[in-house]
Amino acid sequence: VKRTQRIASLKVGEQIVGRVVDTLGNPIDGKGPIGGELYEMPLERKAPGVIFRQPVTEPLQTGIKSIDAMIPVGRGQRELVIGDRQTGKTAVCIDTILNQKEFYDAGQPVFCIYVAIGQKASTVALIAKTLEEKGAMAYTVIVAANASDPAPMQVYAPMAGAAIGEYFRDSGRPALIIYDDLSKQAVAYREVSLLLRRPPGREAYPGDVFYLHSRLLERACKVIADDDIAKNMNDLPDNLKGIVKGGGSLTALPIIETQAGDVSAYIPTNVISITDGQ
């Protein structure tokens, strides 16, 4: 083991679309290396400041009538999907990805990133197969940190997904990211923190587990339409500066799994507050 003296990052480009990658951006779908021009995106990055944002005005059509009619999701918004196991949280999110095909066919794709954290490899393979069969992989990237992967990989998988989403967002295009699920990320983060002898807090989670989720979800936003202002965005990777355009968005649908419907547990209340109770 040796240090590289570099910040953890992954390489993102147009050809990452339709692929299944791990936390570090290495393809794991057996289709060979990712080609084309690649941009190095840091896993950890500061969220855009308030000057570089604009209010959410445009809807993200989920294609699910009850959601679009009653609780519409805006492009650049963060909307929490919370519930017990086997209640259809993933199904709602996968349906949302499948329903973006209409925009892809119309030549205005919403790029989708599905982040699978701590799930069985067979489950992720089934989701990839479903998306492939329905023609949705043409505009989707899957980031997978399976249950068999090391805990740090599971902690950083959502950050890797966010970095891919930021590539599309900062180049002026709409993107949708699904974190499935952040409960498992918190468990992996607790495992890493306890191994590092960090003082445990409530339910043995470390004190900064709230910050873990807040800094992640804050990266989803709608970027200001003015290209000149967007080009000066804080914490922008140097190699991305040439392709920055305004008006892009990153919409986040984080998933949280509750135990016996207890939405007032530690992690659920944290994420509910970050997503403004939405």
mmCIF file of C-alpha atoms in Angstrom:
data_model
loop_
_atom_site.group_PDB
_atom_site.id
_atom_site.type_symbol
_atom_site.label_atom_id
_atom_site.label_comp_id
_atom_site.label_asym_id
_atom_site.label_seq_id
_atom_site.Cartn_x
_atom_site.Cartn_y
_atom_site.Cartn_z
ATOM 1 C CA VAL A 1 0.000 0.000 0.000
ATOM 2 C CA LYS A 2 1.374 3.390 -0.942
ATOM 3 C CA ARG A 3 0.052 6.930 -1.121
ATOM 4 C CA THR A 4 -0.564 8.552 -4.503
ATOM 5 C CA GLN A 5 -0.645 12.107 -3.041
ATOM 6 C CA ARG A 6 -3.858 12.696 -5.024
ATOM 7 C CA ILE A 7 -7.439 13.333 -3.982
ATOM 8 C CA ALA A 8 -9.737 10.350 -4.640
ATOM 9 C CA SER A 9 -11.390 10.859 -8.015
ATOM 10 C CA LEU A 10 -12.935 9.035 -10.950
ATOM 11 C CA LYS A 11 -12.830 9.607 -14.698
ATOM 12 C CA VAL A 12 -16.115 10.602 -16.323
ATOM 13 C CA GLY A 13 -16.978 11.104 -19.990
ATOM 14 C CA GLU A 14 -19.819 10.756 -22.481
ATOM 15 C CA GLN A 15 -19.090 7.054 -22.926
ATOM 16 C CA ILE A 16 -19.670 6.238 -19.248
ATOM 17 C CA VAL A 17 -23.378 6.281 -20.128
ATOM 18 C CA GLY A 18 -24.775 2.763 -20.401
ATOM 19 C CA ARG A 19 -22.076 1.260 -18.192
ATOM 20 C CA VAL A 20 -21.916 -0.335 -14.751
ATOM 21 C CA VAL A 21 -18.973 1.021 -12.752
ATOM 22 C CA ASP A 22 -17.567 0.664 -9.245
ATOM 23 C CA THR A 23 -16.851 3.480 -6.775
ATOM 24 C CA LEU A 24 -13.592 4.406 -8.522
ATOM 25 C CA GLY A 25 -15.164 4.459 -11.991
ATOM 26 C CA ASN A 26 -13.733 1.116 -13.129
ATOM 27 C CA PRO A 27 -16.187 -0.749 -15.391
ATOM 28 C CA ILE A 28 -17.501 -3.983 -13.867
ATOM 29 C CA ASP A 29 -19.889 -5.015 -16.653
ATOM 30 C CA GLY A 30 -17.293 -6.893 -18.727
ATOM 31 C CA LYS A 31 -17.666 -4.573 -21.737
ATOM 32 C CA GLY A 32 -14.067 -3.368 -21.740
ATOM 33 C CA PRO A 33 -12.590 0.010 -20.768
ATOM 34 C CA ILE A 34 -14.517 3.280 -21.034
ATOM 35 C CA GLY A 35 -13.384 5.157 -24.142
ATOM 36 C CA GLY A 36 -13.653 8.729 -25.374
ATOM 37 C CA GLU A 37 -12.508 11.918 -23.680
ATOM 38 C CA LEU A 38 -12.493 11.534 -19.906
ATOM 39 C CA TYR A 39 -12.570 14.243 -17.245
ATOM 40 C CA GLU A 40 -11.252 13.646 -13.752
ATOM 41 C CA MET A 41 -13.936 14.443 -11.170
ATOM 42 C CA PRO A 42 -13.165 14.463 -7.431
ATOM 43 C CA LEU A 43 -15.396 12.240 -5.293
ATOM 44 C CA GLU A 44 -15.674 14.921 -2.604
ATOM 45 C CA ARG A 45 -16.560 18.370 -3.824
ATOM 46 C CA LYS A 46 -18.134 21.454 -2.283
ATOM 47 C CA ALA A 47 -21.726 22.120 -3.314
ATOM 48 C CA PRO A 48 -22.263 25.165 -5.576
ATOM 49 C CA GLY A 49 -22.748 28.398 -3.633
ATOM 50 C CA VAL A 50 -26.079 30.223 -3.610
ATOM 51 C CA ILE A 51 -24.832 32.674 -6.285
ATOM 52 C CA PHE A 52 -24.428 29.819 -8.776
ATOM 53 C CA ARG A 53 -27.936 28.441 -8.261
ATOM 54 C CA GLN A 54 -31.369 29.367 -9.495
ATOM 55 C CA PRO A 55 -34.830 28.496 -8.153
ATOM 56 C CA VAL A 56 -36.332 25.175 -9.215
ATOM 57 C CA THR A 57 -38.920 25.931 -11.915
ATOM 58 C CA GLU A 58 -39.001 22.963 -14.284
ATOM 59 C CA PRO A 59 -40.675 19.668 -13.327
ATOM 60 C CA LEU A 60 -38.950 16.299 -13.542
ATOM 61 C CA GLN A 61 -41.627 14.006 -14.951
ATOM 62 C CA THR A 62 -41.486 10.770 -12.988
ATOM 63 C CA GLY A 63 -44.197 9.263 -15.192
ATOM 64 C CA ILE A 64 -46.063 8.126 -12.065
ATOM 65 C CA LYS A 65 -49.369 10.039 -12.158
ATOM 66 C CA SER A 66 -49.947 10.165 -8.401
ATOM 67 C CA ILE A 67 -46.500 11.709 -7.807
ATOM 68 C CA ASP A 68 -46.587 14.125 -10.762
ATOM 69 C CA ALA A 69 -50.099 15.320 -9.844
ATOM 70 C CA MET A 70 -49.879 15.516 -6.038
ATOM 71 C CA ILE A 71 -46.198 15.981 -5.129
ATOM 72 C CA PRO A 72 -44.334 16.988 -8.307
ATOM 73 C CA VAL A 73 -40.548 16.778 -8.236
ATOM 74 C CA GLY A 74 -38.620 19.716 -9.709
ATOM 75 C CA ARG A 75 -35.377 19.442 -11.662
ATOM 76 C CA GLY A 76 -32.653 20.229 -9.143
ATOM 77 C CA GLN A 77 -34.735 19.199 -6.140
ATOM 78 C CA ARG A 78 -34.035 16.579 -3.467
ATOM 79 C CA GLU A 79 -37.014 14.377 -2.697
ATOM 80 C CA LEU A 80 -36.792 11.585 -0.126
ATOM 81 C CA VAL A 81 -38.229 8.122 -0.765
ATOM 82 C CA ILE A 82 -38.687 6.514 2.649
ATOM 83 C CA GLY A 83 -40.359 3.307 3.799
ATOM 84 C CA ASP A 84 -39.955 -0.203 5.156
ATOM 85 C CA ARG A 85 -38.283 -2.981 3.185
ATOM 86 C CA GLN A 86 -40.279 -4.451 0.303
ATOM 87 C CA THR A 87 -42.619 -1.450 0.038
ATOM 88 C CA GLY A 88 -41.626 -0.526 -3.522
ATOM 89 C CA LYS A 89 -39.128 2.300 -2.960
ATOM 90 C CA THR A 90 -36.670 0.982 -5.544
ATOM 91 C CA ALA A 91 -39.557 0.154 -7.901
ATOM 92 C CA VAL A 92 -40.742 3.791 -7.885
ATOM 93 C CA CYS A 93 -37.218 5.021 -8.648
ATOM 94 C CA ILE A 94 -36.549 2.448 -11.381
ATOM 95 C CA ASP A 95 -39.919 3.350 -12.959
ATOM 96 C CA THR A 96 -38.832 7.000 -12.908
ATOM 97 C CA ILE A 97 -35.650 6.075 -14.817
ATOM 98 C CA LEU A 98 -37.631 3.992 -17.332
ATOM 99 C CA ASN A 99 -40.091 6.856 -17.863
ATOM 100 C CA GLN A 100 -37.252 9.227 -18.843
ATOM 101 C CA LYS A 101 -37.015 7.284 -22.125
ATOM 102 C CA GLU A 102 -39.652 9.595 -23.592
ATOM 103 C CA PHE A 103 -37.288 12.570 -23.148
ATOM 104 C CA TYR A 104 -34.364 10.552 -24.528
ATOM 105 C CA ASP A 105 -36.377 9.647 -27.636
ATOM 106 C CA ALA A 106 -37.316 13.323 -28.048
ATOM 107 C CA GLY A 107 -33.606 14.251 -28.043
ATOM 108 C CA GLN A 108 -33.681 15.948 -24.614
ATOM 109 C CA PRO A 109 -32.292 13.215 -22.372
ATOM 110 C CA VAL A 110 -32.310 13.357 -18.594
ATOM 111 C CA PHE A 111 -29.172 11.410 -17.688
ATOM 112 C CA CYS A 112 -29.865 8.964 -14.860
ATOM 113 C CA ILE A 113 -27.405 7.620 -12.294
ATOM 114 C CA TYR A 114 -28.469 4.696 -10.140
ATOM 115 C CA VAL A 115 -26.216 4.169 -7.114
ATOM 116 C CA ALA A 116 -26.572 0.733 -5.510
ATOM 117 C CA ILE A 117 -25.089 0.663 -2.001
ATOM 118 C CA GLY A 118 -24.611 -2.568 -0.075
ATOM 119 C CA GLN A 119 -26.975 -4.612 -2.223
ATOM 120 C CA LYS A 120 -26.582 -8.170 -3.456
ATOM 121 C CA ALA A 121 -24.708 -8.379 -6.768
ATOM 122 C CA SER A 122 -27.588 -10.464 -8.163
ATOM 123 C CA THR A 123 -30.084 -7.676 -7.342
ATOM 124 C CA VAL A 124 -27.944 -5.063 -9.118
ATOM 125 C CA ALA A 125 -27.509 -7.404 -12.111
ATOM 126 C CA LEU A 126 -31.294 -7.820 -12.308
ATOM 127 C CA ILE A 127 -31.821 -4.034 -12.261
ATOM 128 C CA ALA A 128 -29.168 -3.599 -14.988
ATOM 129 C CA LYS A 129 -30.892 -6.309 -17.053
ATOM 130 C CA THR A 130 -34.302 -4.630 -16.629
ATOM 131 C CA LEU A 131 -32.930 -1.237 -17.702
ATOM 132 C CA GLU A 132 -31.116 -2.852 -20.654
ATOM 133 C CA GLU A 133 -34.232 -4.680 -21.870
ATOM 134 C CA LYS A 134 -36.373 -1.542 -21.704
ATOM 135 C CA GLY A 135 -33.758 0.542 -23.557
ATOM 136 C CA ALA A 136 -33.061 2.740 -20.531
ATOM 137 C CA MET A 137 -29.316 2.031 -20.322
ATOM 138 C CA ALA A 138 -28.899 4.403 -23.291
ATOM 139 C CA TYR A 139 -29.048 7.308 -20.814
ATOM 140 C CA THR A 140 -28.244 5.598 -17.495
ATOM 141 C CA VAL A 141 -25.101 4.850 -15.468
ATOM 142 C CA ILE A 142 -25.095 2.330 -12.611
ATOM 143 C CA VAL A 143 -22.605 2.807 -9.771
ATOM 144 C CA ALA A 144 -22.438 -0.358 -7.694
ATOM 145 C CA ALA A 145 -20.792 -0.989 -4.332
ATOM 146 C CA ASN A 146 -22.143 -4.430 -3.481
ATOM 147 C CA ALA A 147 -22.571 -5.958 -0.032
ATOM 148 C CA SER A 148 -19.375 -7.961 -0.662
ATOM 149 C CA ASP A 149 -17.336 -4.791 -1.328
ATOM 150 C CA PRO A 150 -15.294 -3.126 1.446
ATOM 151 C CA ALA A 151 -17.116 -0.628 3.688
ATOM 152 C CA PRO A 152 -15.136 2.419 2.423
ATOM 153 C CA MET A 153 -16.267 1.611 -1.131
ATOM 154 C CA GLN A 154 -19.891 1.598 0.064
ATOM 155 C CA VAL A 155 -19.362 4.931 1.853
ATOM 156 C CA TYR A 156 -17.931 6.589 -1.252
ATOM 157 C CA ALA A 157 -20.275 5.060 -3.861
ATOM 158 C CA PRO A 158 -22.871 7.880 -3.495
ATOM 159 C CA MET A 159 -20.077 10.461 -3.838
ATOM 160 C CA ALA A 160 -18.946 8.732 -7.038
ATOM 161 C CA GLY A 161 -22.510 8.862 -8.361
ATOM 162 C CA ALA A 162 -22.737 12.555 -7.433
ATOM 163 C CA ALA A 163 -19.458 13.238 -9.297
ATOM 164 C CA ILE A 164 -20.879 11.610 -12.449
ATOM 165 C CA GLY A 165 -24.094 13.632 -12.009
ATOM 166 C CA GLU A 166 -22.060 16.825 -11.586
ATOM 167 C CA TYR A 167 -20.366 16.201 -14.929
ATOM 168 C CA PHE A 168 -23.765 16.346 -16.665
ATOM 169 C CA ARG A 169 -25.038 19.148 -14.408
ATOM 170 C CA ASP A 170 -22.016 21.386 -15.002
ATOM 171 C CA SER A 171 -22.122 20.834 -18.765
ATOM 172 C CA GLY A 172 -25.632 22.305 -18.799
ATOM 173 C CA ARG A 173 -27.747 19.142 -18.898
ATOM 174 C CA PRO A 174 -30.380 17.681 -16.582
ATOM 175 C CA ALA A 175 -29.435 14.624 -14.522
ATOM 176 C CA LEU A 176 -31.251 12.421 -12.014
ATOM 177 C CA ILE A 177 -29.467 10.471 -9.288
ATOM 178 C CA ILE A 178 -30.937 7.744 -7.112
ATOM 179 C CA TYR A 179 -29.145 6.691 -3.929
ATOM 180 C CA ASP A 180 -30.327 3.183 -3.031
ATOM 181 C CA ASP A 181 -30.029 3.394 -0.136
ATOM 182 C CA LEU A 182 -28.437 5.872 2.276
ATOM 183 C CA SER A 183 -29.275 3.731 5.335
ATOM 184 C CA LYS A 184 -26.730 1.168 4.140
ATOM 185 C CA GLN A 185 -24.203 3.950 3.483
ATOM 186 C CA ALA A 186 -24.635 5.160 7.081
ATOM 187 C CA VAL A 187 -24.077 1.605 8.380
ATOM 188 C CA ALA A 188 -20.881 1.318 6.290
ATOM 189 C CA TYR A 189 -19.752 4.736 7.536
ATOM 190 C CA ARG A 190 -20.378 3.632 11.126
ATOM 191 C CA GLU A 191 -18.255 0.526 10.503
ATOM 192 C CA VAL A 192 -15.364 2.611 9.126
ATOM 193 C CA SER A 193 -15.659 5.196 11.924
ATOM 194 C CA LEU A 194 -15.619 2.575 14.681
ATOM 195 C CA LEU A 195 -12.548 0.933 13.113
ATOM 196 C CA LEU A 196 -10.885 4.362 13.123
ATOM 197 C CA ARG A 197 -11.754 4.704 16.840
ATOM 198 C CA ARG A 198 -13.998 7.726 16.318
ATOM 199 C CA PRO A 199 -16.210 8.350 19.362
ATOM 200 C CA PRO A 200 -19.621 6.757 18.761
ATOM 201 C CA GLY A 201 -22.835 8.708 19.363
ATOM 202 C CA ARG A 202 -26.491 7.736 19.185
ATOM 203 C CA GLU A 203 -27.057 4.175 17.858
ATOM 204 C CA ALA A 204 -23.218 3.968 17.657
ATOM 205 C CA TYR A 205 -23.185 6.272 14.611
ATOM 206 C CA PRO A 206 -20.387 8.876 14.636
ATOM 207 C CA GLY A 207 -21.265 12.498 15.326
ATOM 208 C CA ASP A 208 -20.712 13.613 11.730
ATOM 209 C CA VAL A 209 -23.108 11.144 10.070
ATOM 210 C CA PHE A 210 -25.498 14.060 9.534
ATOM 211 C CA TYR A 211 -22.764 15.996 7.713
ATOM 212 C CA LEU A 212 -22.037 12.889 5.616
ATOM 213 C CA HIS A 213 -25.539 13.029 4.138
ATOM 214 C CA SER A 214 -25.987 16.809 4.088
ATOM 215 C CA ARG A 215 -22.845 17.497 2.057
ATOM 216 C CA LEU A 216 -23.822 14.731 -0.363
ATOM 217 C CA LEU A 217 -27.409 15.847 -0.974
ATOM 218 C CA GLU A 218 -26.480 19.532 -1.151
ATOM 219 C CA ARG A 219 -24.604 18.763 -4.383
ATOM 220 C CA ALA A 220 -27.961 18.307 -6.134
ATOM 221 C CA CYS A 221 -29.218 21.677 -7.387
ATOM 222 C CA LYS A 222 -30.228 23.732 -10.410
ATOM 223 C CA VAL A 223 -27.315 25.755 -11.776
ATOM 224 C CA ILE A 224 -27.796 29.383 -12.833
ATOM 225 C CA ALA A 225 -28.560 29.799 -16.551
ATOM 226 C CA ASP A 226 -25.883 32.468 -17.120
ATOM 227 C CA ASP A 227 -22.809 30.723 -18.592
ATOM 228 C CA ASP A 228 -20.384 33.441 -17.454
ATOM 229 C CA ILE A 229 -21.450 33.128 -13.804
ATOM 230 C CA ALA A 230 -21.572 29.311 -13.977
ATOM 231 C CA LYS A 231 -17.969 29.229 -15.281
ATOM 232 C CA ASN A 232 -16.802 30.775 -11.980
ATOM 233 C CA MET A 233 -18.489 28.108 -9.861
ATOM 234 C CA ASN A 234 -16.715 27.343 -6.605
ATOM 235 C CA ASP A 235 -14.635 24.159 -6.392
ATOM 236 C CA LEU A 236 -14.860 23.506 -10.134
ATOM 237 C CA PRO A 237 -12.328 20.883 -11.356
ATOM 238 C CA ASP A 238 -9.747 22.556 -13.634
ATOM 239 C CA ASN A 239 -10.135 20.118 -16.520
ATOM 240 C CA LEU A 240 -13.920 20.746 -16.619
ATOM 241 C CA LYS A 241 -13.677 24.513 -17.139
ATOM 242 C CA GLY A 242 -13.779 24.315 -20.938
ATOM 243 C CA ILE A 243 -17.169 22.582 -21.093
ATOM 244 C CA VAL A 244 -19.085 24.401 -18.337
ATOM 245 C CA LYS A 245 -22.538 25.662 -19.314
ATOM 246 C CA GLY A 246 -25.296 27.120 -17.158
ATOM 247 C CA GLY A 247 -28.827 25.820 -16.690
ATOM 248 C CA GLY A 248 -27.901 22.235 -15.801
ATOM 249 C CA SER A 249 -29.528 20.407 -12.917
ATOM 250 C CA LEU A 250 -29.005 17.407 -10.671
ATOM 251 C CA THR A 251 -32.120 15.966 -9.063
ATOM 252 C CA ALA A 252 -31.610 13.582 -6.140
ATOM 253 C CA LEU A 253 -33.956 10.831 -4.984
ATOM 254 C CA PRO A 254 -32.339 9.412 -1.848
ATOM 255 C CA ILE A 255 -33.878 6.211 -0.466
ATOM 256 C CA ILE A 256 -34.049 5.474 3.254
ATOM 257 C CA GLU A 257 -35.175 2.134 4.662
ATOM 258 C CA THR A 258 -37.063 2.305 7.953
ATOM 259 C CA GLN A 259 -37.484 -0.426 10.552
ATOM 260 C CA ALA A 260 -41.161 -1.204 11.271
ATOM 261 C CA GLY A 261 -42.274 2.191 9.969
ATOM 262 C CA ASP A 262 -40.169 4.162 12.442
ATOM 263 C CA VAL A 263 -39.573 7.420 10.554
ATOM 264 C CA SER A 264 -38.419 9.129 13.760
ATOM 265 C CA ALA A 265 -35.241 7.021 14.072
ATOM 266 C CA TYR A 266 -31.831 8.709 13.896
ATOM 267 C CA ILE A 267 -30.883 8.410 10.198
ATOM 268 C CA PRO A 268 -34.447 8.870 8.809
ATOM 269 C CA THR A 269 -34.980 12.114 10.769
ATOM 270 C CA ASN A 270 -31.572 13.378 9.628
ATOM 271 C CA VAL A 271 -32.306 12.833 5.952
ATOM 272 C CA ILE A 272 -35.898 14.103 6.257
ATOM 273 C CA SER A 273 -34.520 17.376 7.627
ATOM 274 C CA ILE A 274 -31.884 17.639 4.858
ATOM 275 C CA THR A 275 -34.548 17.143 2.165
ATOM 276 C CA ASP A 276 -36.665 19.898 3.828
ATOM 277 C CA GLY A 277 -39.214 17.373 5.012
ATOM 278 C CA GLN A 278 -40.071 16.464 1.409
#
